[in-house]
Amino acid sequence: MAEIIREGNLFHLRNERISYILRVMPENALAHIYFGRRLNRLNPDPVLRSVGSGDTYNFTLQECGLDRLPQEYPSFGLGDQREGALRVENADGSEAADLRFVSAVIEKGKPALEGLPATFGENAQTLRVLLKDQQSNLQAELLYTVFDDCDAIARSVKLTNGSLADLRVTCAMSLCLDLPDDRWDLITLSGSWARERSVYRRPLTPGHQGVSTRCGASSLQQSPFLALARRETTEDAGEAVGAALVYSGNFTADAAVYQNSAARLLLGLNDREFSWLLSSGESFQTPEAVLVYSTEGLGGMSRAFHSLWEKHLLPRKWVGAHRPVLLNSWEAAYFDFDEEKLVSIAQSAAEAGVELFVMDDGWFGHRNDDTTSLGDWQVDKTKLPGGLGRLADRVRALGLKFGLWMEPEMVSPDSDLYRAHPDWAIHIPGRAGITSRHQLTLDMSRKDVQDFVVQSVSDTLKASRAVYLKWDMNRNFSNIGSSALPPEQQRELPHRYILGLYSVMERLVKAFPDVLFEGCSSGGGRFDPGMLYYVPQFWCSDNTDALSRCQIQYGTTFFLPPSAMGSHVSAVPNHQTGRVTPIETRFAVALGGCFGYELDPRKLTEDERSAMVAQVKYAQDTEETRARGSLYRLLSPFECNDTAWISVSGDQAEAVFTFVRAQTLANRAPALVKLRGLKADAKYRVEETGETYFGDELMYSGLLCPVKQGDAASLLYTLKAVEE
Ligand code: DGJ
């Protein structure tokens, strides 16, 4: 049960497992006291003394200043020398925002955030705290939500300019978390195209460390996530705090250590790429940030995130619903196709049991490579003479569903759209600028552009009666300027872009409730909780190599759920790495996420084709366990030659176990891998070998993993609980 208890100046948010405590200080500053394991009650004084000078019992601001006070929403310019959460430029040029507590309200449920994706939950409890700068009349409403069934706290801030003058907000974080000590390791997920979300762990040290993006998206290079883990915390045990931003644009995730070894975590919009004109009477809503807490190590932290997104963020219609096994045409044909070729690929896929055929890039304008036609969403009749309708009908006649690709936020300079509306692209007038992948980004902050995007996607979905749309986005921002914004608001463009994108997504998912939207951004470049509010799955990476995917998927699951992680079997030699891996391993690894194919099934050998038929069936049969079970990462590909994970169904009666050995080693005995998540006293049969074991044997002694000789060898075992 979620509850919020007010005891005098103390607010205590808690459920059965976690507590979050804040306190109004004598001069109405709002202090942070505690986030962690559930408490019955807490005397805040020891915490405050531990970060102060020891004898500052009342902790008045005169005695100790703001610089040591653990705060909920610190601002710049008032004596806290640490990095702050809020910075405003007042009409007089000063930067102070002296926010003091005014009132607090406790309410049931979880309010929506205007214009932004956010978690929801009927049985949650929310605390609204109103802070105010008495001089400027700037108000900050801090929202805190505690969930009944997840070890998470959601936070966001709404600023309102109550003065008669305009203000400029130059920093508005979603979350500040002050911690009394720095004995933590910081974990971030960083990478690049085709190498997304590698795990980086290092001790927190004095000064700043963290990640941020300025490319207009949450990005391929960083993720809007960070975790703090105690030095001794492992995958399975120990304290971990995770923080994630429900946002898809530029962000900052900063962890810093200050005097007295106090640590501060900040998460929110990247303030170096942002400012916002807040006119008198106007409000500004920050994106939502969530905190999760685990005593079951990094695995527990990840499962807390997965459970939160599944229960309180992902589109309701798709949670728990079957996701069709798909075959995507990209690596099968790239731009080189016509109607007959696609139908022939689709037919071969249908024969193997595939449920959905997806036509990727290249079907519109005169797009035979990536230099042209984005924005001209009219079918290329030289490739598809019967239009989208006839192709889609022929695919459906094979017993398949039909889906297709678009990149709606983009325009090619070589397009009728660009020739008609050059000002619709993000650009700085008078500057030549650069294109990237021969394309420009449409200015999604503009209402006319938003309407165009909604119209072109709607027309395409209607013409094809597609039930799936792969929404791609392949370009970073450059020459950042909008012809629709006045000079003093140009720096609002990155955030206005994302608000425009969300508004478009909102309109489309409402207008097409039965269409499954899949996100994509050169692979996993915008795979974040913000997008997951609209799209239940995301193409995890353009790298489909099984060994690369072991790392990419391992890191991705740190905060994103396996059910949302698009993962496909592709051909060998792999198109990104040139590596040849066995089909069983490509299959076993692709099963780690939302399963499909990225190859031309007509080119498979007889053996591979029969394997494919069995694979599709297996993927369907185990979907419930893999997508909605609990994930336990067992061996890390960042630490050793082997990777292993297990998905365990909610009732612990079924599990899917995967083991991959990257490099074969001569004279190497098979690994004994300790499983997790099973019932200790239940008996399990390994379906593939017929052997039976008790859960405790498998978890505490281990399961033997005798893989074949050869690189990238793997095992895929299905465990089923059996009667004695
Ligand atoms: C990038 C995506 O990640 C690929 O899967 C593919 O859709 C291409 N774009 C098409 O241009």
XYZ file of C-alpha atoms and ligand atoms in Angstrom:
735
model
C 0.000 0.000 0.000
C 1.255 3.475 -0.864
C 0.899 6.112 1.841
C 2.080 9.608 2.634
C 2.258 10.521 6.288
C 2.604 14.064 7.520
C 4.060 14.458 11.003
C 4.494 18.144 11.733
C 7.146 19.350 9.345
C 8.019 15.904 8.100
C 6.519 14.228 5.011
C 7.028 10.497 4.756
C 6.175 8.718 1.485
C 6.322 4.965 1.654
C 5.076 1.585 0.552
C 5.917 -1.873 1.902
C 9.527 -1.620 0.786
C 10.719 1.964 0.341
C 10.544 5.304 2.146
C 11.199 8.840 0.959
C 11.289 11.612 3.555
C 11.441 15.385 3.305
C 11.267 18.053 5.948
C 10.330 21.694 6.112
C 13.143 23.460 7.966
C 12.717 26.280 10.516
C 12.981 28.989 7.880
C 10.854 27.054 5.425
C 13.635 25.681 3.280
C 12.687 22.208 2.024
C 15.243 19.624 3.083
C 15.748 16.104 1.827
C 16.123 13.616 4.643
C 15.990 10.067 3.333
C 15.469 7.741 0.379
C 15.903 4.020 0.842
C 14.517 0.973 2.559
C 11.133 1.398 4.246
C 11.242 2.963 7.707
C 8.626 3.046 10.408
C 9.725 6.514 11.390
C 12.842 8.638 11.268
C 14.304 11.268 13.522
C 15.802 13.644 10.913
C 18.334 15.270 13.241
C 21.138 12.693 12.901
C 20.946 12.977 9.119
C 21.050 16.760 9.238
C 23.886 16.805 11.737
C 25.891 14.362 9.678
C 25.989 16.762 6.761
C 26.259 19.919 8.858
C 28.897 20.886 11.351
C 27.587 18.472 13.965
C 26.144 20.898 16.502
C 23.809 22.894 14.292
C 20.784 21.313 15.869
C 18.195 23.643 14.403
C 20.025 23.921 11.195
C 18.986 27.494 10.696
C 20.164 29.040 7.500
C 21.947 31.791 9.435
C 23.992 29.199 11.291
C 25.043 26.963 8.481
C 23.919 28.469 5.199
C 22.410 26.569 2.351
C 25.660 25.053 1.247
C 25.361 22.036 3.498
C 21.667 21.569 3.721
C 20.406 18.528 1.826
C 17.695 20.074 -0.311
C 14.809 18.995 -2.451
C 15.017 21.754 -5.041
C 18.108 23.934 -4.617
C 18.586 27.043 -6.684
C 21.584 29.089 -7.742
C 22.746 32.386 -6.376
C 21.741 32.184 -2.710
C 24.743 30.608 -1.086
C 24.497 26.966 -2.048
C 27.771 26.640 -3.943
C 26.845 23.258 -5.339
C 25.269 22.717 -8.731
C 21.605 23.674 -8.393
C 18.318 22.449 -9.783
C 16.809 25.825 -10.633
C 18.220 28.960 -12.196
C 16.146 31.922 -13.336
C 17.033 35.317 -14.664
C 14.842 37.834 -12.917
C 13.737 41.085 -14.475
C 16.447 42.897 -12.473
C 19.131 40.639 -13.924
C 19.716 38.672 -10.722
C 19.664 34.883 -10.738
C 18.218 34.191 -7.314
C 15.119 32.122 -6.689
C 14.639 31.805 -2.960
C 12.068 29.042 -2.809
C 10.455 28.515 0.581
C 7.716 26.137 1.618
C 4.154 27.472 1.431
C 1.841 24.469 1.575
C 1.451 20.787 0.815
C -1.431 18.604 -0.334
C -1.665 14.834 -0.351
C -3.862 13.211 -2.987
C -4.691 9.783 -4.330
C -3.469 8.732 -7.740
C -0.952 10.218 -10.099
C -1.671 13.411 -12.040
C -0.815 13.557 -15.734
C 1.755 16.137 -16.850
C 0.525 18.515 -19.476
C 2.145 17.837 -22.836
C 4.601 15.310 -21.472
C 4.677 11.548 -21.067
C 4.590 10.443 -17.441
C 3.867 7.455 -15.280
C 0.305 6.865 -14.101
C -1.254 4.849 -11.300
C -4.644 4.883 -9.647
C -3.409 3.404 -6.405
C -0.435 5.686 -6.086
C -0.261 8.565 -3.607
C 0.975 11.994 -4.601
C 2.367 14.838 -2.546
C 2.131 18.331 -4.035
C 4.460 20.793 -2.355
C 4.200 24.459 -3.148
C 7.334 26.577 -2.816
C 7.520 30.280 -3.483
C 10.025 33.077 -3.829
C 8.327 35.850 -1.877
C 10.125 38.608 -3.720
C 9.724 37.524 -7.347
C 6.528 35.537 -6.803
C 7.952 32.597 -8.706
C 6.211 29.426 -7.609
C 7.449 25.866 -7.868
C 5.057 23.000 -7.422
C 6.986 19.842 -6.617
C 5.196 16.563 -7.296
C 6.208 13.352 -5.556
C 4.423 10.077 -6.225
C 4.876 6.823 -4.365
C 3.492 3.671 -6.012
C 1.763 0.825 -4.229
C 3.375 -1.951 -6.260
C 6.764 -0.588 -7.391
C 9.841 0.523 -5.504
C 9.838 3.874 -7.225
C 9.255 7.553 -6.585
C 8.242 9.801 -9.481
C 9.086 13.488 -9.368
C 8.509 16.574 -11.456
C 8.289 20.327 -11.035
C 5.953 22.966 -12.390
C 7.175 26.555 -12.329
C 4.717 29.439 -12.464
C 5.652 33.047 -12.903
C 3.393 34.873 -10.452
C 5.071 38.228 -10.999
C 4.139 40.981 -13.419
C 7.496 40.804 -15.182
C 8.928 38.180 -17.516
C 11.459 35.688 -16.187
C 13.893 33.487 -18.033
C 14.366 29.964 -16.752
C 17.853 28.766 -17.613
C 17.930 25.570 -15.586
C 14.990 23.499 -14.351
C 15.968 20.023 -13.261
C 13.363 17.360 -12.690
C 15.148 15.811 -9.766
C 17.712 16.628 -7.126
C 18.724 13.946 -4.672
C 21.120 14.913 -1.884
C 22.785 11.962 -0.205
C 24.690 12.111 3.067
C 27.711 10.138 1.867
C 29.695 9.423 -1.265
C 30.510 5.752 -0.817
C 28.922 4.912 -4.121
C 29.921 3.791 -7.563
C 28.344 5.645 -10.430
C 26.955 3.587 -13.306
C 26.060 5.046 -16.692
C 25.210 3.544 -20.057
C 27.249 4.965 -22.911
C 28.198 3.989 -26.436
C 27.785 4.854 -30.049
C 25.910 3.771 -33.158
C 25.808 -0.052 -33.217
C 27.401 -0.129 -29.733
C 24.632 1.331 -27.634
C 24.450 1.241 -23.832
C 27.694 -0.317 -22.634
C 27.899 -0.406 -18.857
C 30.419 1.945 -17.203
C 31.018 1.778 -13.466
C 33.428 3.954 -11.498
C 33.716 5.265 -7.939
C 32.101 8.587 -7.198
C 34.835 11.143 -6.568
C 34.835 14.824 -5.533
C 33.683 17.051 -8.365
C 31.241 16.279 -11.127
C 30.696 13.150 -13.138
C 27.840 12.153 -15.338
C 26.482 12.174 -18.840
C 24.498 14.540 -21.009
C 23.330 15.000 -24.578
C 22.903 18.012 -26.820
C 22.074 16.309 -30.121
C 18.318 16.758 -29.742
C 17.626 13.202 -28.623
C 18.338 10.985 -25.673
C 20.881 9.581 -28.142
C 22.955 6.606 -29.199
C 25.841 7.852 -27.088
C 24.194 8.236 -23.661
C 21.030 7.217 -21.868
C 18.849 9.358 -19.586
C 19.722 7.115 -16.683
C 22.231 6.772 -13.931
C 22.643 4.495 -10.985
C 24.501 4.651 -7.715
C 25.600 1.338 -6.293
C 27.461 0.747 -3.061
C 31.055 -0.305 -3.679
C 30.163 -3.819 -2.531
C 26.914 -3.993 -4.516
C 26.831 -6.790 -7.067
C 24.328 -7.865 -9.656
C 22.412 -9.791 -6.997
C 22.977 -8.094 -3.675
C 23.482 -4.714 -2.096
C 22.058 -1.251 -2.248
C 21.412 0.493 -5.567
C 19.591 3.686 -6.494
C 18.546 4.162 -10.108
C 17.345 7.391 -11.699
C 15.782 7.792 -15.124
C 14.213 10.661 -17.016
C 10.941 10.168 -18.843
C 12.157 12.282 -21.727
C 13.543 11.877 -25.246
C 15.609 15.024 -25.814
C 18.700 16.743 -24.444
C 19.295 15.833 -20.825
C 21.849 16.067 -18.047
C 22.482 13.372 -15.473
C 25.031 14.621 -12.996
C 26.459 13.106 -9.836
C 28.730 15.242 -7.719
C 30.602 14.979 -4.437
C 31.026 18.065 -2.279
C 32.440 18.974 1.116
C 31.812 16.530 3.948
C 31.567 13.854 1.271
C 27.947 14.667 0.580
C 26.720 13.604 -2.836
C 24.170 15.263 -5.078
C 22.372 13.736 -8.024
C 20.716 15.977 -10.610
C 18.637 14.818 -13.531
C 16.697 16.875 -16.032
C 16.783 18.971 -19.176
C 20.296 19.813 -20.324
C 20.521 23.393 -19.088
C 23.421 24.287 -21.367
C 21.128 23.803 -24.341
C 18.085 25.418 -22.839
C 16.410 28.566 -21.710
C 12.735 29.374 -21.468
C 10.975 32.687 -21.463
C 8.387 32.515 -18.714
C 6.037 35.414 -19.161
C 3.906 36.729 -16.351
C 1.256 34.178 -15.403
C 2.770 31.357 -17.486
C 3.866 27.944 -16.282
C 6.641 25.585 -17.276
C 6.414 21.864 -16.634
C 9.626 19.830 -16.329
C 9.739 16.246 -17.578
C 9.254 13.552 -14.989
C 12.155 11.776 -13.327
C 11.858 8.528 -11.423
C 13.978 7.060 -8.682
C 14.064 3.366 -7.876
C 15.652 1.711 -4.905
C 16.879 -1.858 -4.509
C 18.641 -3.944 -1.910
C 18.899 -6.773 -4.417
C 21.753 -5.281 -6.340
C 21.714 -4.020 -9.880
C 19.434 -6.839 -10.960
C 16.853 -5.726 -8.401
C 17.192 -2.129 -9.577
C 16.574 -3.170 -13.177
C 13.567 -5.293 -12.260
C 12.161 -2.319 -10.349
C 12.461 -0.193 -13.504
C 10.973 -2.934 -15.707
C 8.039 -3.375 -13.398
C 7.449 0.381 -13.169
C 7.396 0.863 -16.929
C 5.214 -2.216 -17.501
C 2.683 -1.276 -14.845
C 2.757 2.492 -15.010
C 4.117 3.805 -18.300
C 3.822 1.595 -21.389
C 0.696 1.959 -23.544
C -2.009 -0.099 -21.814
C -3.212 -1.739 -24.976
C 0.107 -3.451 -25.606
C 1.072 -4.486 -22.110
C 0.442 -8.192 -21.867
C -0.726 -8.326 -25.481
C 0.863 -10.672 -27.985
C 3.477 -8.969 -30.157
C 3.571 -10.488 -33.633
C 6.771 -12.201 -34.742
C 7.867 -9.939 -37.568
C 10.196 -9.980 -40.510
C 11.658 -6.614 -41.472
C 12.850 -6.070 -45.049
C 15.815 -3.771 -44.280
C 18.690 -6.237 -44.191
C 16.849 -8.490 -46.644
C 16.643 -5.926 -49.443
C 17.773 -2.451 -48.319
C 16.588 -0.048 -51.063
C 16.696 -2.690 -53.761
C 13.178 -4.074 -54.112
C 9.976 -4.059 -56.073
C 6.540 -5.466 -55.380
C 7.352 -8.974 -56.610
C 10.489 -9.244 -54.529
C 8.747 -8.092 -51.369
C 5.827 -10.450 -51.908
C 8.214 -13.316 -52.504
C 10.125 -12.526 -49.267
C 6.824 -12.192 -47.420
C 5.634 -15.520 -48.780
C 8.758 -17.257 -47.586
C 8.337 -15.601 -44.172
C 4.699 -16.658 -44.002
C 5.649 -20.251 -44.712
C 7.954 -20.175 -41.702
C 5.145 -18.946 -39.464
C 6.090 -15.259 -39.287
C 3.065 -13.104 -38.426
C 3.940 -9.593 -39.614
C 5.810 -8.380 -42.658
C 7.408 -4.941 -42.433
C 8.516 -2.984 -45.487
C 11.423 -0.765 -44.447
C 12.926 2.329 -46.080
C 12.797 2.949 -49.843
C 9.123 2.737 -50.839
C 8.377 6.439 -51.475
C 9.482 9.332 -53.684
C 12.394 8.122 -55.798
C 14.402 6.797 -52.906
C 16.943 4.273 -54.130
C 19.515 5.314 -51.570
C 19.540 7.638 -48.570
C 20.169 10.855 -50.505
C 16.610 11.764 -51.365
C 12.824 11.950 -50.901
C 12.250 12.090 -47.132
C 9.101 14.135 -46.696
C 7.592 13.015 -50.020
C 5.499 10.209 -48.631
C 3.966 9.224 -51.961
C 4.577 5.692 -53.081
C 7.264 5.083 -55.715
C 5.234 3.589 -58.555
C 8.309 2.276 -60.328
C 8.828 -0.078 -57.397
C 5.247 -0.555 -56.294
C 3.058 0.023 -59.358
C -0.092 -1.046 -57.523
C 0.589 1.389 -54.695
C 0.733 0.619 -50.994
C -2.765 -0.844 -51.072
C -2.019 -3.610 -53.548
C 1.251 -4.616 -51.895
C -0.387 -4.666 -48.477
C -3.330 -6.694 -49.810
C -1.010 -9.253 -51.357
C 0.929 -9.543 -48.111
C -2.314 -9.964 -46.166
C -3.461 -12.595 -48.653
C -0.467 -14.636 -47.498
C -1.888 -14.625 -43.999
C 0.495 -11.938 -42.732
C -0.173 -8.591 -41.147
C 1.344 -5.624 -42.945
C 3.572 -2.914 -41.506
C 5.884 -0.269 -42.874
C 8.655 2.222 -42.158
C 8.593 5.998 -42.070
C 10.963 8.686 -40.895
C 8.353 11.382 -40.338
C 10.496 14.032 -38.622
C 12.896 14.379 -41.551
C 13.177 16.050 -44.928
C 15.668 15.505 -47.739
C 16.932 18.672 -49.433
C 16.064 16.773 -52.615
C 12.333 16.596 -51.998
C 9.230 18.461 -53.086
C 8.528 19.125 -49.426
C 11.812 20.949 -48.936
C 11.460 22.856 -52.188
C 8.016 24.034 -51.058
C 8.885 24.700 -47.397
C 12.608 25.272 -46.843
C 11.713 27.135 -43.654
C 10.195 23.967 -42.173
C 13.656 22.519 -41.606
C 15.667 23.373 -38.517
C 18.205 25.911 -39.733
C 19.847 29.245 -38.996
C 18.926 31.720 -41.720
C 21.947 32.772 -43.755
C 24.109 29.868 -42.634
C 24.668 27.024 -45.053
C 24.617 24.392 -42.337
C 25.359 20.737 -42.841
C 23.244 17.789 -43.716
C 23.759 14.456 -42.076
C 22.774 11.312 -43.934
C 21.766 13.823 -46.659
C 18.803 15.003 -44.648
C 17.534 17.808 -42.452
C 15.338 17.749 -39.395
C 11.858 19.157 -39.638
C 11.100 21.815 -37.069
C 8.686 19.900 -34.876
C 8.136 22.961 -32.695
C 5.948 24.390 -35.491
C 2.253 23.583 -35.491
C 2.135 23.487 -39.328
C 4.942 20.920 -39.350
C 3.217 18.862 -36.660
C 0.031 18.887 -38.732
C 1.945 17.834 -41.828
C 3.543 14.927 -39.987
C 0.218 13.753 -38.558
C -1.346 14.035 -42.001
C 1.369 12.144 -43.856
C 1.509 9.329 -41.302
C -2.294 9.100 -41.227
C -2.529 9.012 -45.028
C 0.104 6.301 -45.214
C -1.580 4.181 -42.554
C -4.941 4.578 -44.248
C -3.644 3.828 -47.756
C -1.950 0.659 -46.609
C -4.239 -0.320 -43.706
C -0.953 -1.124 -41.956
C -1.165 -2.352 -38.370
C 2.448 -1.528 -37.566
C 4.598 1.530 -38.133
C 8.343 1.655 -37.583
C 8.998 5.304 -36.666
C 12.615 6.050 -37.482
C 14.736 9.140 -36.719
C 18.275 9.167 -38.077
C 19.792 12.554 -37.534
C 21.256 14.706 -34.790
C 20.504 18.398 -34.512
C 22.817 20.915 -36.109
C 22.426 24.585 -37.046
C 19.802 24.818 -34.370
C 17.336 27.522 -35.248
C 13.638 27.872 -35.898
C 12.110 30.345 -38.316
C 8.970 30.293 -36.176
C 10.572 31.524 -32.953
C 11.699 35.077 -32.118
C 15.390 35.600 -31.286
C 14.786 35.606 -27.529
C 13.199 32.145 -27.719
C 15.596 30.360 -30.059
C 17.101 28.416 -27.168
C 13.691 26.911 -26.480
C 13.808 24.970 -29.736
C 15.271 21.643 -28.497
C 12.600 21.286 -25.821
C 9.818 22.646 -28.037
C 10.873 20.053 -30.641
C 10.309 17.231 -28.160
C 7.000 18.721 -27.004
C 5.955 18.849 -30.672
C 7.011 15.249 -31.159
C 5.013 14.132 -28.107
C 1.974 16.051 -29.275
C 2.179 14.331 -32.668
C 2.620 10.910 -31.059
C -0.350 11.579 -28.793
C -2.555 12.491 -31.753
C -1.479 9.475 -33.784
C -1.758 6.811 -31.098
C -5.232 8.135 -30.309
C -6.278 8.193 -33.976
C -4.856 4.710 -34.658
C -5.348 2.767 -31.438
C -4.827 -0.597 -33.137
C -1.561 0.287 -34.813
C 1.586 -0.980 -33.127
C 4.122 1.842 -33.304
C 7.746 0.775 -32.991
C 10.352 3.421 -32.233
C 13.719 3.507 -33.955
C 16.533 6.011 -34.169
C 19.493 4.644 -36.133
C 18.828 1.697 -33.861
C 18.529 2.605 -30.184
C 19.197 6.352 -30.440
C 16.007 7.474 -28.734
C 15.194 4.342 -26.742
C 14.032 5.983 -23.525
C 11.072 6.013 -21.117
C 9.647 9.118 -22.824
C 9.151 7.293 -26.105
C 7.974 4.136 -24.351
C 4.910 6.032 -23.184
C 3.763 6.020 -26.835
C 5.566 3.085 -28.456
C 5.625 -0.251 -26.648
C 8.759 -1.422 -28.445
C 11.930 0.084 -29.868
C 14.522 -1.170 -32.354
C 17.330 -1.677 -29.881
C 20.315 -1.368 -32.211
C 21.221 -1.516 -35.890
C 23.834 -4.037 -34.819
C 22.243 -7.469 -35.151
C 25.431 -9.469 -34.543
C 24.679 -11.973 -31.780
C 27.825 -11.305 -29.750
C 27.497 -7.527 -30.024
C 23.875 -7.867 -29.047
C 24.854 -9.760 -25.864
C 26.516 -6.557 -24.677
C 23.964 -4.132 -26.078
C 21.019 -6.013 -24.588
C 22.777 -6.571 -21.275
C 23.289 -2.817 -20.885
C 19.864 -1.903 -22.240
C 18.105 -4.005 -19.627
C 19.707 -1.923 -16.876
C 16.698 0.342 -17.121
C 14.593 -0.639 -20.121
C 12.311 -3.674 -20.234
C 13.024 -6.745 -22.405
C 9.448 -6.608 -23.729
C 10.290 -3.303 -25.440
C 13.672 -4.303 -26.837
C 13.364 -5.051 -30.574
C 15.690 -7.932 -31.330
C 15.996 -9.824 -34.626
C 17.756 -12.831 -36.123
C 19.835 -11.657 -39.080
C 21.953 -13.257 -41.796
C 25.640 -14.135 -41.647
C 28.230 -12.865 -42.255
C 26.673 -10.177 -40.109
C 26.208 -6.896 -41.969
C 27.651 -4.758 -39.184
C 30.570 -6.869 -37.937
C 31.235 -9.418 -40.666
C 31.094 -12.135 -38.012
C 29.615 -15.559 -38.617
C 27.695 -16.935 -35.665
C 25.568 -20.090 -35.481
C 21.870 -19.667 -36.186
C 21.007 -21.157 -32.758
C 22.966 -18.382 -31.077
C 21.436 -15.634 -33.191
C 18.066 -17.069 -32.250
C 18.798 -17.459 -28.537
C 20.054 -13.882 -28.303
C 17.143 -12.404 -30.279
C 14.779 -14.146 -27.869
C 16.145 -11.829 -25.183
C 13.858 -9.116 -26.545
C 10.854 -8.509 -28.759
C 11.518 -11.190 -31.338
C 11.701 -11.042 -35.131
C 13.821 -11.479 -38.256
C 15.979 -9.117 -40.298
C 16.979 -11.310 -43.261
C 15.851 -12.756 -46.561
C 14.318 -16.110 -45.619
C 14.596 -17.308 -49.203
C 18.361 -17.369 -48.815
C 18.411 -19.709 -45.825
C 19.608 -23.298 -46.219
C 17.127 -26.145 -45.812
C 18.346 -26.753 -42.261
C 18.117 -23.087 -41.361
C 14.595 -22.895 -42.745
C 13.389 -25.776 -40.659
C 15.150 -24.198 -37.684
C 13.254 -20.981 -38.419
C 9.881 -22.734 -38.347
C 10.688 -24.189 -34.932
C 12.068 -20.854 -33.721
C 8.918 -18.911 -34.520
C 6.844 -21.488 -32.659
C 9.206 -21.427 -29.676
C 9.195 -17.624 -29.576
C 5.406 -17.606 -29.510
C 5.176 -20.348 -26.879
C 7.605 -18.651 -24.506
C 6.538 -15.052 -25.087
C 4.715 -14.713 -21.800
C 7.743 -15.792 -19.776
C 10.299 -13.834 -21.779
C 8.338 -10.620 -22.129
C 6.530 -10.451 -18.844
C 8.625 -12.619 -16.565
C 11.389 -11.342 -14.320
C 14.805 -10.940 -15.880
C 17.907 -12.060 -14.011
C 21.240 -11.235 -15.630
C 23.617 -14.026 -14.622
C 26.948 -13.449 -16.370
C 28.120 -10.164 -17.801
C 29.668 -9.969 -21.286
C 31.527 -6.896 -20.022
C 33.306 -8.989 -17.420
C 33.925 -12.357 -19.000
C 33.816 -14.501 -22.123
C 30.386 -15.863 -21.204
C 26.999 -14.173 -21.058
C 23.948 -15.699 -19.403
C 20.501 -14.592 -18.383
C 17.231 -16.179 -17.342
C 13.628 -14.990 -17.632
C 11.341 -16.480 -14.998
C 7.557 -16.427 -15.300
C 5.511 -14.640 -12.636
C 4.404 -17.948 -11.064
C 7.994 -19.319 -11.257
C 6.695 -22.358 -13.145
C 8.599 -21.645 -16.364
C 11.927 -20.120 -17.199
C 13.944 -19.522 -20.344
C 17.695 -19.702 -19.794
C 20.309 -18.504 -22.295
C 24.050 -19.033 -22.179
C 26.501 -17.707 -24.785
C 30.251 -18.347 -24.875
C 31.856 -15.712 -27.094
C 35.179 -17.330 -27.838
C 35.740 -21.023 -27.830
C 38.552 -22.122 -25.552
C 40.580 -25.281 -25.879
C 40.545 -27.601 -22.901
C 37.933 -25.512 -21.083
C 35.474 -27.317 -18.846
C 31.813 -26.351 -19.150
C 30.648 -23.477 -16.991
C 28.464 -24.053 -13.942
C 26.065 -21.121 -13.903
C 24.025 -20.246 -10.827
C 20.454 -19.503 -11.838
C 18.193 -17.041 -10.061
C 14.526 -16.399 -9.490
C 13.373 -20.023 -9.197
C 11.487 -21.636 -6.327
C 14.112 -23.317 -4.185
C 12.005 -26.365 -3.354
C 10.314 -26.804 -6.743
C 11.522 -29.419 -9.183
C 12.325 -28.248 -12.705
C 12.762 -30.253 -15.860
C 15.136 -28.927 -18.507
C 12.986 -29.616 -21.547
C 15.891 -29.853 -23.988
C 17.808 -32.512 -21.995
C 15.067 -34.144 -19.944
C 17.145 -33.700 -16.781
C 15.414 -32.613 -13.584
C 16.795 -30.522 -10.732
C 15.457 -28.748 -7.705
C 15.449 -24.993 -7.801
C 17.981 -24.811 -4.966
C 20.423 -27.020 -6.869
C 20.160 -24.772 -9.902
C 20.444 -21.558 -7.940
C 23.000 -22.413 -5.268
C 25.172 -25.004 -7.004
C 24.481 -24.188 -10.640
C 23.447 -25.551 -14.013
C 26.142 -27.136 -16.147
C 26.467 -25.467 -19.556
C 28.253 -27.785 -21.976
C 28.411 -25.778 -25.183
C 29.717 -27.070 -28.500
C 33.178 -26.179 -29.821
C 33.306 -23.044 -31.924
C 32.971 -19.329 -31.311
C 29.627 -17.868 -30.252
C 28.314 -21.221 -29.055
C 25.168 -21.117 -26.971
C 22.577 -23.024 -24.999
C 18.895 -22.275 -24.821
C 17.077 -24.175 -22.089
C 13.433 -24.144 -21.145
C 12.819 -25.002 -17.506
C 9.409 -26.209 -16.439
C 8.275 -26.911 -12.908
C 7.153 -30.538 -12.630
C 5.391 -32.590 -9.993
C 7.493 -35.010 -7.973
C 17.968 3.133 -39.559
C 17.281 1.990 -38.879
O 17.857 1.755 -37.634
C 17.332 0.762 -39.770
O 16.748 -0.322 -39.122
C 16.636 1.073 -41.060
O 15.270 1.265 -40.827
C 17.263 2.288 -41.707
N 17.331 3.395 -40.807
C 16.501 2.691 -42.938
O 16.966 3.852 -43.471
